[in-house]
CSV table of C-alpha atoms in Angstrom, one decimal:
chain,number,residue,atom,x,y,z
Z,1,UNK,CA,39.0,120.2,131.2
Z,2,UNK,CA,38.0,120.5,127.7
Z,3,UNK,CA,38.2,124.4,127.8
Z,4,UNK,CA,41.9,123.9,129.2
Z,5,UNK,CA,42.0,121.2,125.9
Z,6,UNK,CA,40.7,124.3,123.5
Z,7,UNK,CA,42.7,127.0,124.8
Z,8,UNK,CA,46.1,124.9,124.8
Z,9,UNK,CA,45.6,124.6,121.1
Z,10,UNK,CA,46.2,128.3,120.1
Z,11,UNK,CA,49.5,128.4,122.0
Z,12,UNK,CA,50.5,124.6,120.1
Z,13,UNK,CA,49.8,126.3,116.5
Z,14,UNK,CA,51.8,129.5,118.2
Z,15,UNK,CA,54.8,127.6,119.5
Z,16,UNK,CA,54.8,125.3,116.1
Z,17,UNK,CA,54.8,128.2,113.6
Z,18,UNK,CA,57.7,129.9,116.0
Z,19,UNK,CA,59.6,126.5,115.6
Z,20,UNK,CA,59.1,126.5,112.1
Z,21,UNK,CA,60.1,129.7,111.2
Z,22,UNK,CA,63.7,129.4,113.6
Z,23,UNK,CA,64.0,126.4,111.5
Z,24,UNK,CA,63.8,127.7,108.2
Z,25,UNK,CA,66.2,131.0,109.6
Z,26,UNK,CA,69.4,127.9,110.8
Z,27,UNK,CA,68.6,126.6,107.5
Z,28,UNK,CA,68.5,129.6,105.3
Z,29,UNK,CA,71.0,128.9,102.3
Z,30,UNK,CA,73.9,130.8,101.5
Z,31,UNK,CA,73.5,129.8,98.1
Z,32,UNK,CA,70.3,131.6,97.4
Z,33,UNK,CA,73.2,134.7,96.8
Z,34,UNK,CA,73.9,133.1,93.6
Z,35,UNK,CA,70.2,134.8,92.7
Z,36,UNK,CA,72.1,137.9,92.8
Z,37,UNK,CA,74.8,137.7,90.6
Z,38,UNK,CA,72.5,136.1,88.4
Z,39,UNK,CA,69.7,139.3,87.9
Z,40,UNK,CA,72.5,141.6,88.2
Z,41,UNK,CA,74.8,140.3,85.4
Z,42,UNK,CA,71.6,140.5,83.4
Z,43,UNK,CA,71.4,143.5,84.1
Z,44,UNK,CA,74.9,144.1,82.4
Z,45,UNK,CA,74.2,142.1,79.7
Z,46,UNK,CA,70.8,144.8,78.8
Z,47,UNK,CA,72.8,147.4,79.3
Z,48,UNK,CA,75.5,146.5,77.3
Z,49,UNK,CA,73.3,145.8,74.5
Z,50,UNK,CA,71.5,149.0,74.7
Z,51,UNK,CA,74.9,151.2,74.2
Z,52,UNK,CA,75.6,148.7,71.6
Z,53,UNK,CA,72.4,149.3,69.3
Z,54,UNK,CA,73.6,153.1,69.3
Z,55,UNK,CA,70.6,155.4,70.4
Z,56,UNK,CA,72.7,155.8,74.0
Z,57,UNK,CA,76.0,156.5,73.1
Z,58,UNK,CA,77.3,157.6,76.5
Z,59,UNK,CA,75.1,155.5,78.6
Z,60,UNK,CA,72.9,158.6,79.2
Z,61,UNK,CA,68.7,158.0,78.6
Z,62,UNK,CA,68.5,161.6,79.3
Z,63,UNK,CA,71.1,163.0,77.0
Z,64,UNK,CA,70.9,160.6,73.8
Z,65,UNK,CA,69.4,162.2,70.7
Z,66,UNK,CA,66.9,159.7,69.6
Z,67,UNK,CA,65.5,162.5,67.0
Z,68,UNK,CA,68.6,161.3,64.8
Z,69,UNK,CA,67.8,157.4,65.2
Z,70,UNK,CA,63.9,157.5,64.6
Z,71,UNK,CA,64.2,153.4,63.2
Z,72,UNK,CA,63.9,150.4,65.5
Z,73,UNK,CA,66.7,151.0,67.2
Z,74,UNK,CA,65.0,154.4,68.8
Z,75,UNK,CA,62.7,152.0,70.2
Z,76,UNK,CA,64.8,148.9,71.2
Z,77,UNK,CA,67.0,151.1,72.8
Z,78,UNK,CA,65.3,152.6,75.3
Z,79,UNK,CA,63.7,149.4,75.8
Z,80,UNK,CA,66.6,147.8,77.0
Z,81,UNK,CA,68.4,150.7,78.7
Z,82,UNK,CA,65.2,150.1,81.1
Z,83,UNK,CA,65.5,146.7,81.7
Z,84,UNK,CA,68.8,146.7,82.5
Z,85,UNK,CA,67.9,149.2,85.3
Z,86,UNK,CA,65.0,147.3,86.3
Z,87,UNK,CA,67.0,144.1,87.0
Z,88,UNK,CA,69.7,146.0,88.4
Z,89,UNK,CA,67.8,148.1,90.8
Z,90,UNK,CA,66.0,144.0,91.8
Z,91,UNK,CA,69.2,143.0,92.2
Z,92,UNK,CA,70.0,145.2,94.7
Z,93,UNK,CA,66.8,144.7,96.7
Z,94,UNK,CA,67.2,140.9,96.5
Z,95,UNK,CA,70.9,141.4,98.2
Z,96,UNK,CA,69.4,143.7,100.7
Z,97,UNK,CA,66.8,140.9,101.4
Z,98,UNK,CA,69.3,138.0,101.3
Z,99,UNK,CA,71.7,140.0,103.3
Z,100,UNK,CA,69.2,141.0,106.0
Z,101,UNK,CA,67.9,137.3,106.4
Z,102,UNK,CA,71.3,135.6,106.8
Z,103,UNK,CA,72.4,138.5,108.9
Z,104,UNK,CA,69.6,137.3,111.2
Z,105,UNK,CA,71.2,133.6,110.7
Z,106,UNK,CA,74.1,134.8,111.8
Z,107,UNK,CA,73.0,136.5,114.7
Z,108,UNK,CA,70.2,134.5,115.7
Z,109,UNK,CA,72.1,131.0,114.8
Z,110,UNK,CA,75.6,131.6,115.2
Z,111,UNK,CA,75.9,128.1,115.3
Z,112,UNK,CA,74.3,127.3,111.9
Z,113,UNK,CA,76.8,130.0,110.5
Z,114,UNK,CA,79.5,128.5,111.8
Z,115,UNK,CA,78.4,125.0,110.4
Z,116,UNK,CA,78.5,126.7,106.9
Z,117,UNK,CA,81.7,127.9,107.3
Z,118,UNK,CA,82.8,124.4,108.2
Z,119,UNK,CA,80.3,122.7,105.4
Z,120,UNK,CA,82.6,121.3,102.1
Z,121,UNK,CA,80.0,122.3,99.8
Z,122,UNK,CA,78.4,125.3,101.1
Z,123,UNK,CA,81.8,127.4,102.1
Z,124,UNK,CA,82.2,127.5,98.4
Z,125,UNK,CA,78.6,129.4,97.9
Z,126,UNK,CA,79.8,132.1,100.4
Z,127,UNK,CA,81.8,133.7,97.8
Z,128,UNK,CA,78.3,134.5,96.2
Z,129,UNK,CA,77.9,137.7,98.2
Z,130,UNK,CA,81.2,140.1,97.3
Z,131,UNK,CA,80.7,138.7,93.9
Z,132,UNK,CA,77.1,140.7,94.3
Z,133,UNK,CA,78.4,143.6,95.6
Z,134,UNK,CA,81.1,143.5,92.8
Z,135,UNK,CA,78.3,143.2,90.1
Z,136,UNK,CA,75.7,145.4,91.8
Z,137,UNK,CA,79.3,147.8,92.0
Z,138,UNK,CA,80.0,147.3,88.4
Z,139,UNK,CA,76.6,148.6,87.1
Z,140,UNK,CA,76.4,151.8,88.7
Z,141,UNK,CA,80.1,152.8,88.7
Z,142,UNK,CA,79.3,155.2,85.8
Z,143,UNK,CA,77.1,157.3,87.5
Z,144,UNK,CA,78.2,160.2,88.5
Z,145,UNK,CA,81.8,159.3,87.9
Z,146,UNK,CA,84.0,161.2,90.3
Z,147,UNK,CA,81.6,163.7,91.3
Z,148,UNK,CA,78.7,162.6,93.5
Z,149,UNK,CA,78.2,161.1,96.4
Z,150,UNK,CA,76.3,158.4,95.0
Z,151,UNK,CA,79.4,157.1,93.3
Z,152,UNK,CA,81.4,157.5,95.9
Z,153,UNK,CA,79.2,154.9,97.7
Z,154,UNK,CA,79.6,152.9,95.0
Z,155,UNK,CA,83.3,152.9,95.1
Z,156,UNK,CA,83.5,151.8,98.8
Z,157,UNK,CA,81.4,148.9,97.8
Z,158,UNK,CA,83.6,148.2,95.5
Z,159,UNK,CA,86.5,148.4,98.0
Z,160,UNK,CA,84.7,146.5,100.8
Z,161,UNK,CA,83.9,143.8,98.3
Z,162,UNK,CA,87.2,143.4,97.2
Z,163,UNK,CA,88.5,143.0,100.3
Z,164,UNK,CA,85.2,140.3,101.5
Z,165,UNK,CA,87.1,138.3,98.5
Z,166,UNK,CA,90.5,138.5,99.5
Z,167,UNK,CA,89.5,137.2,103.0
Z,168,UNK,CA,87.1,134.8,101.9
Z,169,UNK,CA,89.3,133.3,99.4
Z,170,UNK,CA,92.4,132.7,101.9
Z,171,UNK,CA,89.7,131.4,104.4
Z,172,UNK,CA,88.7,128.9,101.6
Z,173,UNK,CA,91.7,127.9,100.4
Z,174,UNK,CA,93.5,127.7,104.0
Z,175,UNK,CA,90.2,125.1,104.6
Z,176,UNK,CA,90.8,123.2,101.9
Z,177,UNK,CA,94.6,122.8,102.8
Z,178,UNK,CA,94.1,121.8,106.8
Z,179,UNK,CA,90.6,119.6,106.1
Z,180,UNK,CA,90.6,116.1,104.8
Z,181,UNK,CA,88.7,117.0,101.8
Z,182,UNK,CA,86.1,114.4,100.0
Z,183,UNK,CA,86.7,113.9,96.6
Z,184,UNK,CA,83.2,112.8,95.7
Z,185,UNK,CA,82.2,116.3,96.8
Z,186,UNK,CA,84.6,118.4,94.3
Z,187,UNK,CA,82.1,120.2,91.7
Z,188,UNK,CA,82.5,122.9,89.7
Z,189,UNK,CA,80.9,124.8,92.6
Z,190,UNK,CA,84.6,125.4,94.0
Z,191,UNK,CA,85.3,127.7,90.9
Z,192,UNK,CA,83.1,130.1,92.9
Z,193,UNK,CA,85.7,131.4,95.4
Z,194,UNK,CA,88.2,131.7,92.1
Z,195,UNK,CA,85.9,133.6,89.9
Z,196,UNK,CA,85.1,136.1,92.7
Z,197,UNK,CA,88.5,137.3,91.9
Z,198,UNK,CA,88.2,137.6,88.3
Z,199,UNK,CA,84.8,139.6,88.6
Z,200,UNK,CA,87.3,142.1,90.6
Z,201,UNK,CA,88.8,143.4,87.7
Z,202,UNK,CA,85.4,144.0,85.4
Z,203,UNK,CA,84.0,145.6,88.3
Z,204,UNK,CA,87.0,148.1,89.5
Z,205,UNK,CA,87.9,149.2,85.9
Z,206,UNK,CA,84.2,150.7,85.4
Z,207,UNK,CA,85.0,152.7,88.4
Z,208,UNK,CA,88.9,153.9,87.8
Z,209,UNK,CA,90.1,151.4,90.6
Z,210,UNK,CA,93.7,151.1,90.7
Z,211,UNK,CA,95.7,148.8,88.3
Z,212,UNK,CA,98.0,147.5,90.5
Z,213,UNK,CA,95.1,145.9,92.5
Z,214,UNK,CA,93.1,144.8,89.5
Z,215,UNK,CA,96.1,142.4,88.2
Z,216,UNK,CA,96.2,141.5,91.3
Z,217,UNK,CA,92.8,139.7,91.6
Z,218,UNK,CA,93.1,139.1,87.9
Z,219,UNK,CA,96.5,137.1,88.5
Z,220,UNK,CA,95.3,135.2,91.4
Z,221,UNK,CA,92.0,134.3,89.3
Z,222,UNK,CA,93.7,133.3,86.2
Z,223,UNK,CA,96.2,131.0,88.4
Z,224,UNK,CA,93.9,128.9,90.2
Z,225,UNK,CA,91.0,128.5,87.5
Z,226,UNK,CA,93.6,126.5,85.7
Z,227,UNK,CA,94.7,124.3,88.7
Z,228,UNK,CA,91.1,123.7,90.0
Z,229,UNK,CA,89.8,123.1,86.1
Z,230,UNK,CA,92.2,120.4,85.8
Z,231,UNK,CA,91.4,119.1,89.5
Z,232,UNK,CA,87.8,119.3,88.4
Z,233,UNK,CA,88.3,117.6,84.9
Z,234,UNK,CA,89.8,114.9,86.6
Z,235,UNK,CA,87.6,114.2,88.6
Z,236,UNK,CA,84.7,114.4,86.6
Z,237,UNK,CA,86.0,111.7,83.9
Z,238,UNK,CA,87.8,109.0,86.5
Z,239,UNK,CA,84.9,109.2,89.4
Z,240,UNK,CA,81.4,108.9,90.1
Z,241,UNK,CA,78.9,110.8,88.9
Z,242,UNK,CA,78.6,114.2,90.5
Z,243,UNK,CA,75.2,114.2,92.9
Z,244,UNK,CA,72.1,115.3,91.0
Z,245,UNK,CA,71.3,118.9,93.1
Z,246,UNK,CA,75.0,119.9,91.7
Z,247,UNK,CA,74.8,119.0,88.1
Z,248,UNK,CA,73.5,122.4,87.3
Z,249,UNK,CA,77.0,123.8,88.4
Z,250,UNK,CA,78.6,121.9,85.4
Z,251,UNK,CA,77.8,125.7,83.7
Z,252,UNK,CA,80.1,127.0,85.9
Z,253,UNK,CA,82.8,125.8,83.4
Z,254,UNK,CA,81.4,128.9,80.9
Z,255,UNK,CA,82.6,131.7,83.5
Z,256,UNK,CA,85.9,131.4,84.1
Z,257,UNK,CA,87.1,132.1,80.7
Z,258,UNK,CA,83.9,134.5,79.7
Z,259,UNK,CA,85.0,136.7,82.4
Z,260,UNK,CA,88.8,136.4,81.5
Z,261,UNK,CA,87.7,137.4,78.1
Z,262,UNK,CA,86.1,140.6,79.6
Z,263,UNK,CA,88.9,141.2,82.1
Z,264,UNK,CA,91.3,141.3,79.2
Z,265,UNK,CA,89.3,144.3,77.3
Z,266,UNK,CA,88.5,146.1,80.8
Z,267,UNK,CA,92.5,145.7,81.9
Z,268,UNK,CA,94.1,146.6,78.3
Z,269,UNK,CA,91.2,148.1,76.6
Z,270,UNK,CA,92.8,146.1,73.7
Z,271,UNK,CA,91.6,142.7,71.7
Z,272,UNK,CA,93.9,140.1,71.5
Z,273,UNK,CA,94.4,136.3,70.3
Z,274,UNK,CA,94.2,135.3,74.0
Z,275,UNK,CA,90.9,136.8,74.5
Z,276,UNK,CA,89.7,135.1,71.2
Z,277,UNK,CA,91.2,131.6,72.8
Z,278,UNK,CA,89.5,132.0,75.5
Z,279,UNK,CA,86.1,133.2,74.7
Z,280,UNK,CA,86.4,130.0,71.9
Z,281,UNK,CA,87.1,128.0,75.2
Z,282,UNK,CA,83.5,129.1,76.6
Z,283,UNK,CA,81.8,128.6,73.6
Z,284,UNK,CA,82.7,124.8,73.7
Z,285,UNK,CA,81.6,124.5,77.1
Z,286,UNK,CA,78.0,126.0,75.9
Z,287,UNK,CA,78.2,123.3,72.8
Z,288,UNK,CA,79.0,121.1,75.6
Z,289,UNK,CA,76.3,121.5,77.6
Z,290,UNK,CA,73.4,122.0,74.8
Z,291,UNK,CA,74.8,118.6,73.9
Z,292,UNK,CA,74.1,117.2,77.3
Z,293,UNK,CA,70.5,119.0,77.8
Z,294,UNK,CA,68.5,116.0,78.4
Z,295,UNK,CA,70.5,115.9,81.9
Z,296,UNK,CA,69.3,119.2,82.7
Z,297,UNK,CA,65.4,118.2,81.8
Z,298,UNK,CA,65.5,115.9,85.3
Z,299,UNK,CA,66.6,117.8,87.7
Z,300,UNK,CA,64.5,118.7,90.8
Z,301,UNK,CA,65.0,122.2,92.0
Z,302,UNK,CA,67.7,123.5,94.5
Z,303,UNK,CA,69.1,126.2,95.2
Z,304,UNK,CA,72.3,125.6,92.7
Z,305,UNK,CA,70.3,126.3,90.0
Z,306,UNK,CA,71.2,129.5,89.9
Z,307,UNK,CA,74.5,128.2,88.8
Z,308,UNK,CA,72.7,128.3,85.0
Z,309,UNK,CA,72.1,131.9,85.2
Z,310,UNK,CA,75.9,134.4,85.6
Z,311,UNK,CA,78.0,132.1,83.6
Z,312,UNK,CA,75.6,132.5,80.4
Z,313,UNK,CA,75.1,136.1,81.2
Z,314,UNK,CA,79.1,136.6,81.4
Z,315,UNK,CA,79.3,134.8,77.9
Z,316,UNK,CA,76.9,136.5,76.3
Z,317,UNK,CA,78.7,140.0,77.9
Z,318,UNK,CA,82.2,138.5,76.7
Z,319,UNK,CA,80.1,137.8,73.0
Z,320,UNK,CA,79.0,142.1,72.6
Z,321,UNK,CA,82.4,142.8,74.1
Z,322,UNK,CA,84.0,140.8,70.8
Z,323,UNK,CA,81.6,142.2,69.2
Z,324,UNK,CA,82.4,146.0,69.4
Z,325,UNK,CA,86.5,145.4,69.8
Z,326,UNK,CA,86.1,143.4,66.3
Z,327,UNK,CA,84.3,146.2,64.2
Z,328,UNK,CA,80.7,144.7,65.0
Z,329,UNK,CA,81.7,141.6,63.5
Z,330,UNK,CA,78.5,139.5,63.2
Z,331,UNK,CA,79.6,136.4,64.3
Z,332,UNK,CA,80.1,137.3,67.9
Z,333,UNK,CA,76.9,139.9,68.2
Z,334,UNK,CA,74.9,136.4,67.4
Z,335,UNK,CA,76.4,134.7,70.1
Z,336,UNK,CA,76.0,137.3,72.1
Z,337,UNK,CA,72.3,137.1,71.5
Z,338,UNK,CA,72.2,133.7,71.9
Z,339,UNK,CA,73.6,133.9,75.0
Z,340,UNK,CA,71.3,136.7,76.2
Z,341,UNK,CA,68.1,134.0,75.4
Z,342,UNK,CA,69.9,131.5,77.5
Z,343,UNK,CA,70.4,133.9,80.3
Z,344,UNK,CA,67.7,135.5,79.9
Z,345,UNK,CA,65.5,132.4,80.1
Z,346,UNK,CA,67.4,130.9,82.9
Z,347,UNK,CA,67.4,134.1,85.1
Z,348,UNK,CA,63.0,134.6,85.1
Z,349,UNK,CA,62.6,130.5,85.1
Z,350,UNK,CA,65.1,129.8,87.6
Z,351,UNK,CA,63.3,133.0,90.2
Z,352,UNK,CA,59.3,131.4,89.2
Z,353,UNK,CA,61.6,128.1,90.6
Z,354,UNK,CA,62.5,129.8,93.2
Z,355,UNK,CA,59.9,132.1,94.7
Z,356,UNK,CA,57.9,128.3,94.1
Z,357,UNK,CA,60.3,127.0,96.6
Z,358,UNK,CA,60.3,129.5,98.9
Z,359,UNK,CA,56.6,129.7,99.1
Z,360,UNK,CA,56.0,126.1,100.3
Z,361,UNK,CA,59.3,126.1,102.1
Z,362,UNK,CA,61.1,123.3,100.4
Z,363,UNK,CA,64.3,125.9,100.3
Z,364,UNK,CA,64.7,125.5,103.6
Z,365,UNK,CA,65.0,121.9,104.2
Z,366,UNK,CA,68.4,120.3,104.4
């Protein structure tokens, strides 16, 4: 009998860790996607600021003259042209990851999918993965422009991610309209869906994507970040409180017109008052929410953190995009910078939070 006892134990421990690991698979978050377009519009960011400081010129390592540029900038340079690949190349191996894992959700626990796609909060996050494959899309479009095969991979990712957006924007808005929506659960988190849209444009102009489908998005983006700011405003100011795990998504608010600021150099390859309005627009929501840090200090993790990371890497993009259109005028290059520290800080604090998570499996609890 007490051999039987002994040998029964092995096959418990088995049959637990099985259980355990279906059960953090059903409860794998959609939201962890988010990761993505945060390291990859970091990745942007470096990038941009390595063409800015002038030892790459045409976004080439190989072919910039550094001999001419032997001062700091021969060193910076380089130094961030290499950091921007490094986060974009982890990027894509963290959507390859994500994508494999909640492909296994999906086909392992169609049931679980089907609750997300059903779930008020977390249809929103969904959204997260063409944005990914926009931004991933976005940052290698210039290589090999119209030539290799490499970019032309590049552009059907571009095309299949686009069209993710399209259909997953109808299916959320066509879910808002036929469910009884909660009020207590509208966040900022339901700009997601909307931004997708805008990201369209920055992404498809990089790789010569038709107009006509870039004012598209861009049209559809602009119209319903006004109507769902409003919604969102409103709410905000005459209801309760918003629930602790989504106050991080109050920085969603700095995207929307950051990426509307880009979208209008990318589209018109022009400066204009409306961009100015609009990146000033962003820039209050930062002063905003530096104002309310202490909020931000109390938070226990989840997964919407990531929420802190692309909307201050899209300002500080929209900041060196100023910057260059206005004859490197200072003012913009510091905000750009500043932005960059916030991002940047957000980006490797928010993964140590999350590998931390992920580790003792608190990510997958519901």
């Amino acid at each position: 009998m007490e051999s039987q006892k002994t040998d029964s134990k092995p096959i418990d421990s088995i049959s637990t860790q099985s259980n355990s690991t279906e059960s953090k698979l059903a409860n794998f978050p959609v939201a962890l996607f988010a990761s993505v377009m945060g390291t990859g519009s970091l990745s942007l960011v470096l990038k941009k600021m390595s063409i800015i400081v002038g030892s790459l010129p045409n976004a080439n390592i190989i072919e910039s003259t550094l001999e001419s540029n032997t001062s700091w900038q021969s060193i910076i340079a380089p130094l961030l042209w290499w950091s921007a690949y490094g986060f974009a190349v982890l990027a894509v191996i963290v959507f390859t990851l994500l994508l494999v894992c909640y492909g296994a959700k999906i086909f392992f626990h169609f049931n679980s999918f089907k609750a997300d796609l059903k779930h008020q909060v977390k249809i929103n996050f969904l959204s997260s993965i063409p944005i990914s494959m926009l931004i991933i899309a976005a940052f290698w479009g210039d290589v090999g422009v119209g030539s290799d095969v490499f970019w032309y991979g590049v552009l059907g990712l571009f095309y299949i991610a686009s069209a993710l957006q399209l259909v997953l924007s109808l299916y959320v808005m066509s879910f808002w309209f036929r469910e009884s929506m909660k009020s207590t659960l509208l966040s900022p988190a339901w700009f997601i869906p909307i931004v997708g849209n805008l990201v369209v444009p920055l992404s498809g102009s990089l790789i010569f994507a038709s107009k006509d489908l870039l004012l598209f998005f861009f049209s559809v983006g602009c119209f319903f970040w006004i109507i769902l700011g409003a919604m969102i405003m409103q709410r905000l100011i005459f209801d309760q409180s918003l629930d602790s795990k989504f106050i991080p998504t109050l920085f969603i608010f700095i995207a929307p017109p950051s990426i509307f600021t880009i979208d209008l150099h990318c589209l018109f390859e022009s400066h204009s008052t409306l961009s100015l309005i609009s990146f000033n627009v962003a820039l209050f929501f930062v002063l905003l929410l530096v104002s309310l840090g202490k909020i931000f200090t109390k938070l226990s993790f989840a997964p919407s953190w990531w929420a802190f990371t692309f909307p201050l890497c899209a300002f500080s993009l929209a900041g060196f995009v100023l910057y260059v259109d206005y004859g490197f005028k200072w003012f913009y290059g510091v905000l750009g910078i500043l932005g960059f520290m916030m991002a940047f800080f957000a980006v490797t604090f928010t993964s140590y939070k999350t590998l931390k998570a992920i580790l003792d499996g608190t990510i997958f609890r519901e």
